[in-house]
CSV table of C-alpha atoms in Angstrom, one decimal:
chain,number,residue,atom,x,y,z
A,1,MET,CA,117.4,136.7,102.5
A,2,ASP,CA,115.4,138.7,105.0
A,3,LEU,CA,111.8,137.5,105.4
A,4,LYS,CA,109.1,139.7,103.9
A,5,THR,CA,106.0,139.8,106.0
A,6,LEU,CA,102.8,140.3,104.1
A,7,LEU,CA,100.8,143.3,105.2
A,8,ILE,CA,97.4,141.6,105.2
A,9,THR,CA,95.9,139.0,107.5
A,10,ILE,CA,93.2,136.7,106.3
A,11,TYR,CA,90.9,135.1,108.7
A,12,ALA,CA,88.7,132.2,107.5
A,13,ALA,CA,86.0,130.3,109.3
A,14,LEU,CA,87.2,126.7,108.8
A,15,GLY,CA,85.1,124.3,110.8
A,16,ALA,CA,85.6,125.0,114.5
A,17,SER,CA,86.8,128.6,114.2
A,18,LEU,CA,90.0,127.9,112.3
A,19,ALA,CA,91.9,131.0,111.3
A,20,LEU,CA,94.8,131.4,108.9
A,21,VAL,CA,97.4,134.1,108.8
A,22,PRO,CA,99.8,134.1,105.7
A,23,LEU,CA,103.3,135.4,106.6
A,24,THR,CA,105.7,135.0,103.7
A,25,ALA,CA,106.1,133.5,100.2
A,26,HIS,CA,109.2,132.9,98.1
A,27,ALA,CA,109.3,130.0,95.6
A,28,GLN,CA,112.6,128.3,94.7
A,29,ILE,CA,112.0,124.5,94.7
A,30,GLU,CA,108.9,122.8,93.2
A,31,VAL,CA,107.5,119.4,92.3
A,32,ASP,CA,106.5,119.1,88.7
A,33,VAL,CA,103.5,116.8,88.8
A,34,ASN,CA,103.3,116.6,85.0
A,35,LYS,CA,106.6,115.0,84.4
A,36,GLY,CA,106.6,111.5,82.9
A,37,VAL,CA,108.3,110.1,86.1
A,38,VAL,CA,108.1,112.0,89.3
A,39,GLN,CA,111.0,111.6,91.8
A,40,PRO,CA,109.5,112.1,95.2
A,41,LEU,CA,110.9,115.2,96.9
A,42,PRO,CA,112.9,114.5,100.1
A,43,ILE,CA,111.3,116.5,102.8
A,44,ALA,CA,112.0,116.7,106.6
A,45,ILE,CA,109.0,117.1,109.0
A,46,PRO,CA,110.3,117.0,112.5
A,47,ALA,CA,107.9,117.0,115.5
A,48,PHE,CA,106.5,120.4,116.1
A,49,GLY,CA,107.1,121.9,119.5
A,50,GLY,CA,104.4,121.9,122.1
A,51,THR,CA,101.2,120.0,122.9
A,52,ARG,CA,100.1,117.7,120.0
A,53,GLY,CA,103.2,118.9,118.0
A,54,ALA,CA,104.4,115.4,117.3
A,55,ASP,CA,100.8,114.2,116.3
A,56,ILE,CA,100.4,117.2,113.9
A,57,ALA,CA,103.8,116.5,112.3
A,58,GLN,CA,102.9,112.8,111.9
A,59,VAL,CA,99.6,113.6,110.1
A,60,ILE,CA,101.4,116.0,107.8
A,61,THR,CA,104.0,113.3,107.1
A,62,GLY,CA,101.3,110.7,106.3
A,63,ASN,CA,99.4,113.0,104.0
A,64,LEU,CA,102.4,114.1,101.9
A,65,GLU,CA,103.9,110.6,101.7
A,66,ARG,CA,100.6,109.1,100.5
A,67,SER,CA,100.5,111.6,97.7
A,68,GLY,CA,103.5,109.9,96.2
A,69,LEU,CA,105.1,113.2,95.4
A,70,PHE,CA,107.1,113.5,98.7
A,71,ALA,CA,109.6,111.3,100.5
A,72,PRO,CA,109.6,112.2,104.2
A,73,ILE,CA,113.0,111.6,105.8
A,74,SER,CA,113.0,109.5,109.0
A,75,PRO,CA,113.2,111.6,112.2
A,76,GLN,CA,116.0,109.3,113.3
A,77,ALA,CA,118.2,110.8,110.5
A,78,HIS,CA,117.6,114.4,111.6
A,79,ILE,CA,120.8,116.1,112.9
A,80,GLU,CA,119.3,119.4,114.2
A,81,LYS,CA,116.9,119.0,117.0
A,82,GLY,CA,114.5,121.3,118.8
A,83,LEU,CA,113.9,123.8,116.0
A,84,ASN,CA,112.4,127.2,116.7
A,85,VAL,CA,110.0,128.8,114.2
A,86,ALA,CA,111.5,132.2,115.1
A,87,VAL,CA,115.0,131.1,114.1
A,88,GLN,CA,116.4,129.9,110.8
A,89,PRO,CA,117.3,126.2,110.8
A,90,ARG,CA,120.9,125.1,110.4
A,91,PHE,CA,120.8,124.5,106.7
A,92,PRO,CA,124.1,122.5,106.5
A,93,ASP,CA,122.6,119.9,108.9
A,94,TRP,CA,119.6,119.4,106.6
A,95,LYS,CA,121.7,119.4,103.4
A,96,ALA,CA,123.8,116.6,105.0
A,97,ILE,CA,120.8,114.3,105.0
A,98,ASN,CA,119.7,115.3,101.5
A,99,ALA,CA,116.5,117.2,102.6
A,100,GLN,CA,115.4,119.6,99.9
A,101,ALA,CA,112.5,121.0,102.0
A,102,LEU,CA,111.9,121.4,105.7
A,103,VAL,CA,108.6,121.9,107.6
A,104,ASN,CA,108.9,122.9,111.2
A,105,GLY,CA,106.4,124.4,113.7
A,106,GLN,CA,105.3,125.3,117.2
A,107,VAL,CA,102.0,124.6,119.0
A,108,THR,CA,100.7,126.7,121.8
A,109,VAL,CA,97.5,126.6,123.8
A,110,GLU,CA,96.3,129.9,125.4
A,111,GLY,CA,92.8,130.7,126.7
A,112,GLY,CA,91.4,127.5,125.4
A,113,ARG,CA,92.7,128.2,121.8
A,114,LEU,CA,95.2,126.1,119.8
A,115,ARG,CA,97.7,128.1,117.8
A,116,VAL,CA,100.0,126.5,115.3
A,117,ASP,CA,102.8,128.4,113.6
A,118,PHE,CA,104.8,126.7,110.9
A,119,ARG,CA,107.4,127.4,108.3
A,120,LEU,CA,108.4,125.8,105.0
A,121,TRP,CA,112.0,126.1,104.0
A,122,ASP,CA,114.0,125.6,100.8
A,123,ILE,CA,117.1,124.0,102.2
A,124,TYR,CA,119.5,124.6,99.2
A,125,SER,CA,118.5,128.3,98.6
A,126,GLU,CA,118.3,128.8,102.4
A,127,GLN,CA,115.0,130.7,102.0
A,128,GLN,CA,111.7,130.5,103.7
A,129,LEU,CA,109.0,129.6,101.2
A,130,LEU,CA,106.0,129.8,103.4
A,131,GLY,CA,104.9,130.8,106.9
A,132,LEU,CA,101.4,130.4,108.3
A,133,GLN,CA,99.6,130.6,111.6
A,134,PHE,CA,96.4,128.7,112.3
A,135,THR,CA,94.2,129.0,115.3
A,136,SER,CA,91.4,126.6,116.3
A,137,THR,CA,90.0,124.7,119.2
A,138,PRO,CA,92.4,122.1,120.7
A,139,GLU,CA,90.2,119.1,119.5
A,140,ASN,CA,90.5,120.4,116.0
A,141,TRP,CA,94.2,119.7,115.7
A,142,ARG,CA,93.9,117.2,112.9
A,143,ARG,CA,92.2,119.7,110.7
A,144,VAL,CA,95.0,122.1,111.3
A,145,ALA,CA,97.4,119.4,110.2
A,146,HIS,CA,95.4,118.8,107.1
A,147,LYS,CA,95.4,122.5,106.3
A,148,ILE,CA,99.1,122.7,106.7
A,149,SER,CA,99.5,119.7,104.4
A,150,ASP,CA,97.4,121.4,101.8
A,151,ALA,CA,99.5,124.6,102.1
A,152,VAL,CA,102.8,122.8,101.7
A,153,TYR,CA,101.4,120.7,98.8
A,154,GLU,CA,100.2,123.7,96.9
A,155,ARG,CA,103.3,125.7,97.5
A,156,LEU,CA,105.6,123.0,96.2
A,157,THR,CA,103.4,121.6,93.3
A,158,GLY,CA,101.4,124.6,92.2
A,159,GLU,CA,98.2,122.7,92.5
A,160,LYS,CA,95.5,122.8,95.3
A,161,GLY,CA,95.8,120.2,98.0
A,162,TYR,CA,93.1,117.7,98.9
A,163,PHE,CA,93.9,116.7,102.5
A,164,ASP,CA,91.3,118.8,104.3
A,165,THR,CA,88.5,116.7,102.9
A,166,ARG,CA,86.2,113.8,103.8
A,167,ILE,CA,85.0,110.6,102.2
A,168,VAL,CA,81.5,109.3,102.4
A,169,PHE,CA,81.3,105.6,101.5
A,170,VAL,CA,79.5,102.3,102.1
A,171,SER,CA,81.0,100.4,105.0
A,172,GLU,CA,80.5,96.6,104.5
A,173,THR,CA,80.6,93.9,107.1
A,174,GLY,CA,79.6,90.2,107.2
A,175,GLY,CA,79.6,87.5,104.6
A,176,ARG,CA,79.1,87.8,100.9
A,177,ILE,CA,75.5,86.6,101.0
A,178,ASN,CA,74.2,88.5,104.1
A,179,ARG,CA,76.5,91.5,104.0
A,180,THR,CA,75.5,94.6,106.0
A,181,LYS,CA,76.0,97.9,104.2
A,182,THR,CA,76.1,101.0,106.3
A,183,LEU,CA,76.5,104.7,105.2
A,184,ALA,CA,79.8,105.9,106.7
A,185,ILE,CA,82.0,109.0,106.6
A,186,MET,CA,85.6,109.7,107.5
A,187,ASP,CA,88.5,112.0,107.0
A,188,GLN,CA,90.4,111.4,103.8
A,189,ASP,CA,93.2,109.8,105.8
A,190,GLY,CA,90.8,107.2,107.3
A,191,ALA,CA,90.6,109.0,110.7
A,192,ASN,CA,87.4,109.8,112.6
A,193,PRO,CA,85.1,107.3,110.9
A,194,SER,CA,81.4,107.5,111.9
A,195,TYR,CA,78.3,105.7,110.7
A,196,LEU,CA,75.2,107.5,109.5
A,197,THR,CA,72.8,104.6,109.2
A,198,ASP,CA,72.2,101.5,111.4
A,199,GLY,CA,72.7,98.8,108.8
A,200,SER,CA,69.1,97.6,108.9
A,201,TYR,CA,68.7,98.3,105.2
A,202,ILE,CA,71.0,98.5,102.1
A,203,VAL,CA,72.6,101.9,101.2
A,204,MET,CA,74.3,102.6,97.9
A,205,SER,CA,75.9,105.4,95.8
A,206,PRO,CA,76.4,108.2,98.4
A,207,ARG,CA,77.4,111.5,96.8
A,208,PHE,CA,78.5,114.9,98.2
A,209,SER,CA,77.0,118.2,97.4
A,210,ALA,CA,79.2,121.2,96.5
A,211,THR,CA,78.8,122.6,100.1
A,212,SER,CA,80.3,119.4,101.7
A,213,GLN,CA,77.4,119.5,104.2
A,214,GLU,CA,74.8,117.5,102.4
A,215,ILE,CA,74.9,114.0,100.8
A,216,THR,CA,72.5,112.1,98.7
A,217,TYR,CA,72.3,108.3,98.6
A,218,MET,CA,70.0,105.4,97.6
A,219,THR,CA,68.3,103.0,100.0
A,220,LEU,CA,67.0,99.6,99.1
A,221,ARG,CA,64.4,97.9,101.4
A,222,PRO,CA,62.0,95.0,100.7
A,223,GLU,CA,59.3,97.5,99.9
A,224,GLY,CA,61.4,99.3,97.3
A,225,SER,CA,64.1,101.9,96.7
A,226,ALA,CA,64.3,105.6,97.6
A,227,ILE,CA,66.7,108.5,97.2
A,228,TYR,CA,67.5,110.6,100.3
A,229,LEU,CA,69.2,113.8,101.2
A,230,PHE,CA,71.1,113.9,104.4
A,231,ASN,CA,72.3,117.1,106.1
A,232,LEU,CA,75.5,116.5,107.9
A,233,GLU,CA,75.2,119.5,110.2
A,234,THR,CA,71.6,118.9,111.3
A,235,ALA,CA,71.4,115.1,110.7
A,236,ARG,CA,68.1,115.8,109.0
A,237,ARG,CA,67.1,113.2,106.4
A,238,GLU,CA,64.4,113.5,103.7
A,239,SER,CA,63.3,111.6,100.6
A,240,ILE,CA,63.3,113.5,97.3
A,241,GLY,CA,59.9,111.9,96.5
A,242,GLN,CA,58.1,108.8,95.3
A,243,PHE,CA,58.6,107.4,91.9
A,244,PRO,CA,57.0,104.4,90.1
A,245,GLY,CA,59.8,101.8,89.7
A,246,MET,CA,63.3,101.7,91.2
A,247,VAL,CA,65.3,104.9,91.7
A,248,TYR,CA,69.0,104.8,91.9
A,249,ALA,CA,72.4,106.5,91.1
A,250,PRO,CA,71.8,110.0,92.4
A,251,ARG,CA,74.3,112.8,92.0
A,252,PHE,CA,74.2,116.5,92.8
A,253,SER,CA,74.7,119.2,90.2
A,254,PRO,CA,77.8,121.4,90.8
A,255,ASP,CA,75.8,124.1,92.5
A,256,GLY,CA,73.9,121.7,94.7
A,257,GLY,CA,70.5,122.8,93.4
A,258,ARG,CA,69.7,119.7,91.4
A,259,VAL,CA,70.0,116.0,91.7
A,260,ALA,CA,70.3,113.7,88.7
A,261,PHE,CA,69.2,110.1,89.1
A,262,SER,CA,67.8,107.1,87.2
A,263,VAL,CA,64.4,105.5,87.3
A,264,GLU,CA,63.9,101.9,86.2
A,265,ARG,CA,60.6,100.7,84.9
A,266,GLY,CA,60.1,97.3,83.2
A,267,GLY,CA,63.7,96.8,82.5
A,268,ASN,CA,64.3,100.2,81.0
A,269,SER,CA,66.1,103.0,82.8
A,270,ASP,CA,66.1,106.7,82.1
A,271,ILE,CA,67.8,109.7,83.6
A,272,TYR,CA,65.9,112.4,85.4
A,273,VAL,CA,66.9,115.7,87.0
A,274,MET,CA,65.1,117.2,90.0
A,275,ASN,CA,65.2,120.9,91.0
A,276,LEU,CA,65.5,120.6,94.8
A,277,LYS,CA,63.9,123.9,95.5
A,278,SER,CA,60.7,123.3,93.5
A,279,ARG,CA,60.9,119.5,93.7
A,280,VAL,CA,60.0,119.4,90.0
A,281,SER,CA,61.7,116.7,88.0
A,282,ALA,CA,62.4,116.4,84.3
A,283,ARG,CA,63.0,113.3,82.2
A,284,LEU,CA,66.2,113.7,80.1
A,285,THR,CA,66.5,110.4,78.2
A,286,SER,CA,63.8,108.3,76.6
A,287,ASP,CA,65.9,105.6,74.8
A,288,PRO,CA,64.8,101.9,75.2
A,289,GLY,CA,68.3,101.1,76.6
A,290,ILE,CA,69.5,101.5,80.2
A,291,ASP,CA,70.7,105.1,80.8
A,292,THR,CA,72.3,105.7,84.2
A,293,SER,CA,75.2,107.1,86.3
A,294,ALA,CA,74.7,110.7,85.3
A,295,SER,CA,77.5,113.1,86.3
A,296,PHE,CA,77.5,116.8,85.6
A,297,SER,CA,80.4,118.8,84.1
A,298,PRO,CA,81.9,121.3,86.5
A,299,ASP,CA,80.0,124.2,84.9
A,300,GLY,CA,76.8,122.3,85.0
A,301,THR,CA,76.0,122.6,81.3
A,302,LYS,CA,76.6,118.9,80.3
A,303,ILE,CA,76.1,115.5,81.7
A,304,VAL,CA,78.1,112.3,81.1
A,305,PHE,CA,76.3,109.0,81.5
A,306,ASN,CA,76.6,105.3,80.5
A,307,SER,CA,74.0,103.6,78.3
A,308,ASP,CA,73.7,100.3,76.5
A,309,ARG,CA,71.6,101.8,73.7
A,310,GLY,CA,74.4,100.8,71.3
A,311,GLY,CA,74.4,97.1,72.4
A,312,SER,CA,76.9,97.3,75.3
A,313,PRO,CA,77.5,99.9,78.1
A,314,GLN,CA,79.3,102.9,76.7
A,315,LEU,CA,79.8,106.5,77.7
A,316,TYR,CA,77.7,109.4,76.3
A,317,ILE,CA,77.6,113.1,76.8
A,318,MET,CA,74.4,115.3,76.5
A,319,ASN,CA,73.5,118.8,77.4
A,320,SER,CA,72.0,119.3,80.8
A,321,ASP,CA,68.5,119.6,79.3
A,322,GLY,CA,68.9,116.2,77.6
A,323,SER,CA,69.7,117.4,74.1
A,324,GLY,CA,72.7,116.8,71.9
A,325,VAL,CA,73.5,113.2,73.0
A,326,ARG,CA,76.7,111.9,71.6
A,327,ARG,CA,78.8,108.8,72.3
A,328,ILE,CA,82.4,109.4,73.4
A,329,SER,CA,83.8,105.8,74.2
A,330,TYR,CA,84.7,103.5,71.3
A,331,GLY,CA,87.2,101.1,72.8
A,332,SER,CA,86.6,97.4,73.3
A,333,GLY,CA,84.9,96.5,76.6
A,334,ARG,CA,82.1,97.8,78.8
A,335,TYR,CA,82.2,101.3,80.2
A,336,THR,CA,80.3,102.3,83.4
A,337,THR,CA,80.2,104.7,86.3
A,338,PRO,CA,81.6,107.8,84.6
A,339,VAL,CA,82.4,110.8,86.8
A,340,TRP,CA,83.5,114.2,85.5
A,341,SER,CA,86.7,115.6,87.1
A,342,PRO,CA,86.0,118.8,89.2
A,343,VAL,CA,88.7,120.4,87.1
A,344,GLY,CA,86.9,119.5,83.9
A,345,ASP,CA,89.8,118.0,82.0
A,346,PHE,CA,89.0,114.3,82.4
A,347,ILE,CA,86.1,111.8,82.9
A,348,ALA,CA,86.9,108.8,85.0
A,349,PHE,CA,85.1,105.5,84.5
A,350,THR,CA,85.1,101.8,85.2
A,351,LYS,CA,85.9,99.5,82.3
A,352,GLN,CA,85.5,95.8,82.0
A,353,THR,CA,87.6,93.8,79.5
A,354,GLY,CA,87.2,90.1,79.6
A,355,GLY,CA,87.6,89.0,83.2
A,356,GLU,CA,89.4,92.2,84.3
A,357,PHE,CA,88.2,95.5,85.6
A,358,HIS,CA,90.0,98.9,85.3
A,359,ILE,CA,89.7,102.4,86.4
A,360,GLY,CA,90.4,104.7,83.5
A,361,VAL,CA,90.2,108.3,82.3
A,362,MET,CA,89.5,110.0,79.0
A,363,ARG,CA,89.0,113.5,77.8
A,364,PRO,CA,85.4,114.8,77.5
A,365,ASP,CA,85.7,114.3,73.7
A,366,GLY,CA,86.7,110.7,74.2
A,367,SER,CA,90.3,111.2,73.3
A,368,ASP,CA,93.4,110.2,75.4
A,369,GLU,CA,91.9,107.2,77.0
A,370,ARG,CA,94.1,105.7,79.7
A,371,LEU,CA,93.6,102.7,82.0
A,372,LEU,CA,95.1,103.4,85.4
A,373,THR,CA,94.4,100.2,87.2
A,374,THR,CA,93.8,96.5,86.5
A,375,SER,CA,92.4,93.9,88.9
A,376,TYR,CA,89.7,91.3,89.6
A,377,LEU,CA,87.2,94.0,90.4
A,378,ASP,CA,87.9,97.8,90.4
A,379,GLU,CA,84.9,100.1,90.2
A,380,SER,CA,83.2,103.3,91.4
A,381,PRO,CA,85.9,106.0,90.9
A,382,THR,CA,85.6,109.4,92.7
A,383,TRP,CA,87.8,112.5,92.2
A,384,ALA,CA,89.7,114.4,94.8
A,385,PRO,CA,88.8,118.1,94.5
A,386,ASN,CA,92.0,119.0,92.8
A,387,GLY,CA,91.4,116.5,90.0
A,388,ARG,CA,94.8,114.8,90.6
A,389,VAL,CA,93.8,111.7,92.6
A,390,LEU,CA,91.0,109.1,92.4
A,391,MET,CA,89.6,106.8,95.0
A,392,PHE,CA,87.8,103.6,94.1
A,393,SER,CA,86.8,100.3,95.5
A,394,ARG,CA,88.8,97.1,94.8
A,395,GLU,CA,87.7,93.6,95.4
A,396,THR,CA,89.9,90.5,95.1
A,397,SER,CA,88.6,87.0,94.3
A,398,GLY,CA,86.7,85.9,97.4
A,399,GLY,CA,87.7,89.0,99.4
A,400,PRO,CA,85.8,92.0,100.7
A,401,PRO,CA,86.0,95.3,98.9
A,402,ARG,CA,88.6,97.8,100.0
A,403,LEU,CA,89.2,101.5,99.2
A,404,TRP,CA,92.2,102.4,97.1
A,405,THR,CA,93.6,105.5,95.5
A,406,VAL,CA,95.5,106.1,92.2
A,407,ASP,CA,96.8,109.3,90.7
A,408,VAL,CA,95.7,110.5,87.3
A,409,THR,CA,99.0,109.2,85.8
A,410,GLY,CA,98.4,105.6,87.1
A,411,ARG,CA,101.9,105.6,88.7
A,412,ILE,CA,100.9,106.1,92.4
A,413,LEU,CA,98.6,103.3,93.3
A,414,ARG,CA,98.0,102.3,97.0
A,415,PRO,CA,95.4,101.2,99.5
A,416,ALA,CA,93.5,104.0,101.3
A,417,PRO,CA,94.3,104.2,105.0
A,418,TYR,CA,90.8,103.0,106.1
A,419,PRO,CA,91.4,99.6,107.6
A,420,GLY,CA,87.9,98.2,107.1
A,421,SER,CA,85.9,97.0,104.2
A,422,GLY,CA,84.3,99.7,102.0
A,423,SER,CA,82.9,100.5,98.6
A,424,ASP,CA,81.3,103.2,96.6
A,425,PRO,CA,83.4,106.1,97.9
A,426,ALA,CA,82.7,109.8,97.2
A,427,TRP,CA,85.2,112.6,97.8
A,428,SER,CA,84.0,115.9,99.3
A,429,PRO,CA,85.2,119.3,98.1
A,430,LEU,CA,87.7,121.0,100.3
A,431,LEU,CA,86.1,121.8,103.6
A,432,ASN,CA,85.1,125.4,104.5
């Protein structure tokens, strides 16, 4: 079939002047992510031609393989070599190695700009599914690879990708007693880690805003606790104010205009919300129990939180003004750290049953509860922006915490690619 070139060109500012040009679109193959058992799709991703071409293909391969939905075929098995994006591949060569999809590309550098052209092919229908061109600065090649990964993922699954994102987390070093906790940030594949605090004080519960450019987190020093806002573009840090008692568990509203947090006084904790423009805060709960870990629904109208007002930590939902509180968890065990999916269909949580911890999900009405993981200590789930994957921290008996991921079905469970010790992760929205 002849390729049909779209008549419009879309340019988007993505980080360092990344531009995208859509070329074609014809769908034949797809990955059904909602099947009971997903057989990973065999996909071939040979090294792209040109400078950084092999590196870009390697990043794409790693992204798609870690999703659990794709099975990249070893380059050693490839029959056709030296593909050209302007020429159709030799489809029989790819059928012979059972590839169902093929991604090939070319990298060129002209006038200090990096240009990457790539194609996604359906091998058995012998059609091009997708063709895109990205331009950026040469040092931004990893982001180009993530954008290509997102495009391939979306084309073949029908869902948005999550690869062009970052993770903010607490990097932990040292022994269990005198452990240093540093605020850190990295790409979702563990690349480009950097450290935002010096480790001289404890940091906890970092969270992204909807813009991806601002985070909020808690600090704990001998003189007390505080909640800060940190702008990743300007490196400006500011406290949201002084409060009597300990303040903790901050989280942005979906529009980034408010921060919910807890204030502890005399053993009792309540949830507050601050308007960041006016710096006026409102108290939302007044129960004698411990109310904490507030997380907004995607539309900002409701808040899920955990409270021990019923005798043990359970999950509750209330309107964003504090009214209409109702309990949603009724299983055995202790429920904590709820976080609403950015898609809105599930709430993730940590659950303790006996001596085991789990990451689980349930519907906002409390139905369809599912436990996705079980270990010595799993906690602090955070959602990828497409609502398909969760990252969390896992600790073994006597070992340091590590970052792990699990998909919403619980079938695809694996350690995150960050090699160091980390806890309390928070996933950014897709980058702009």
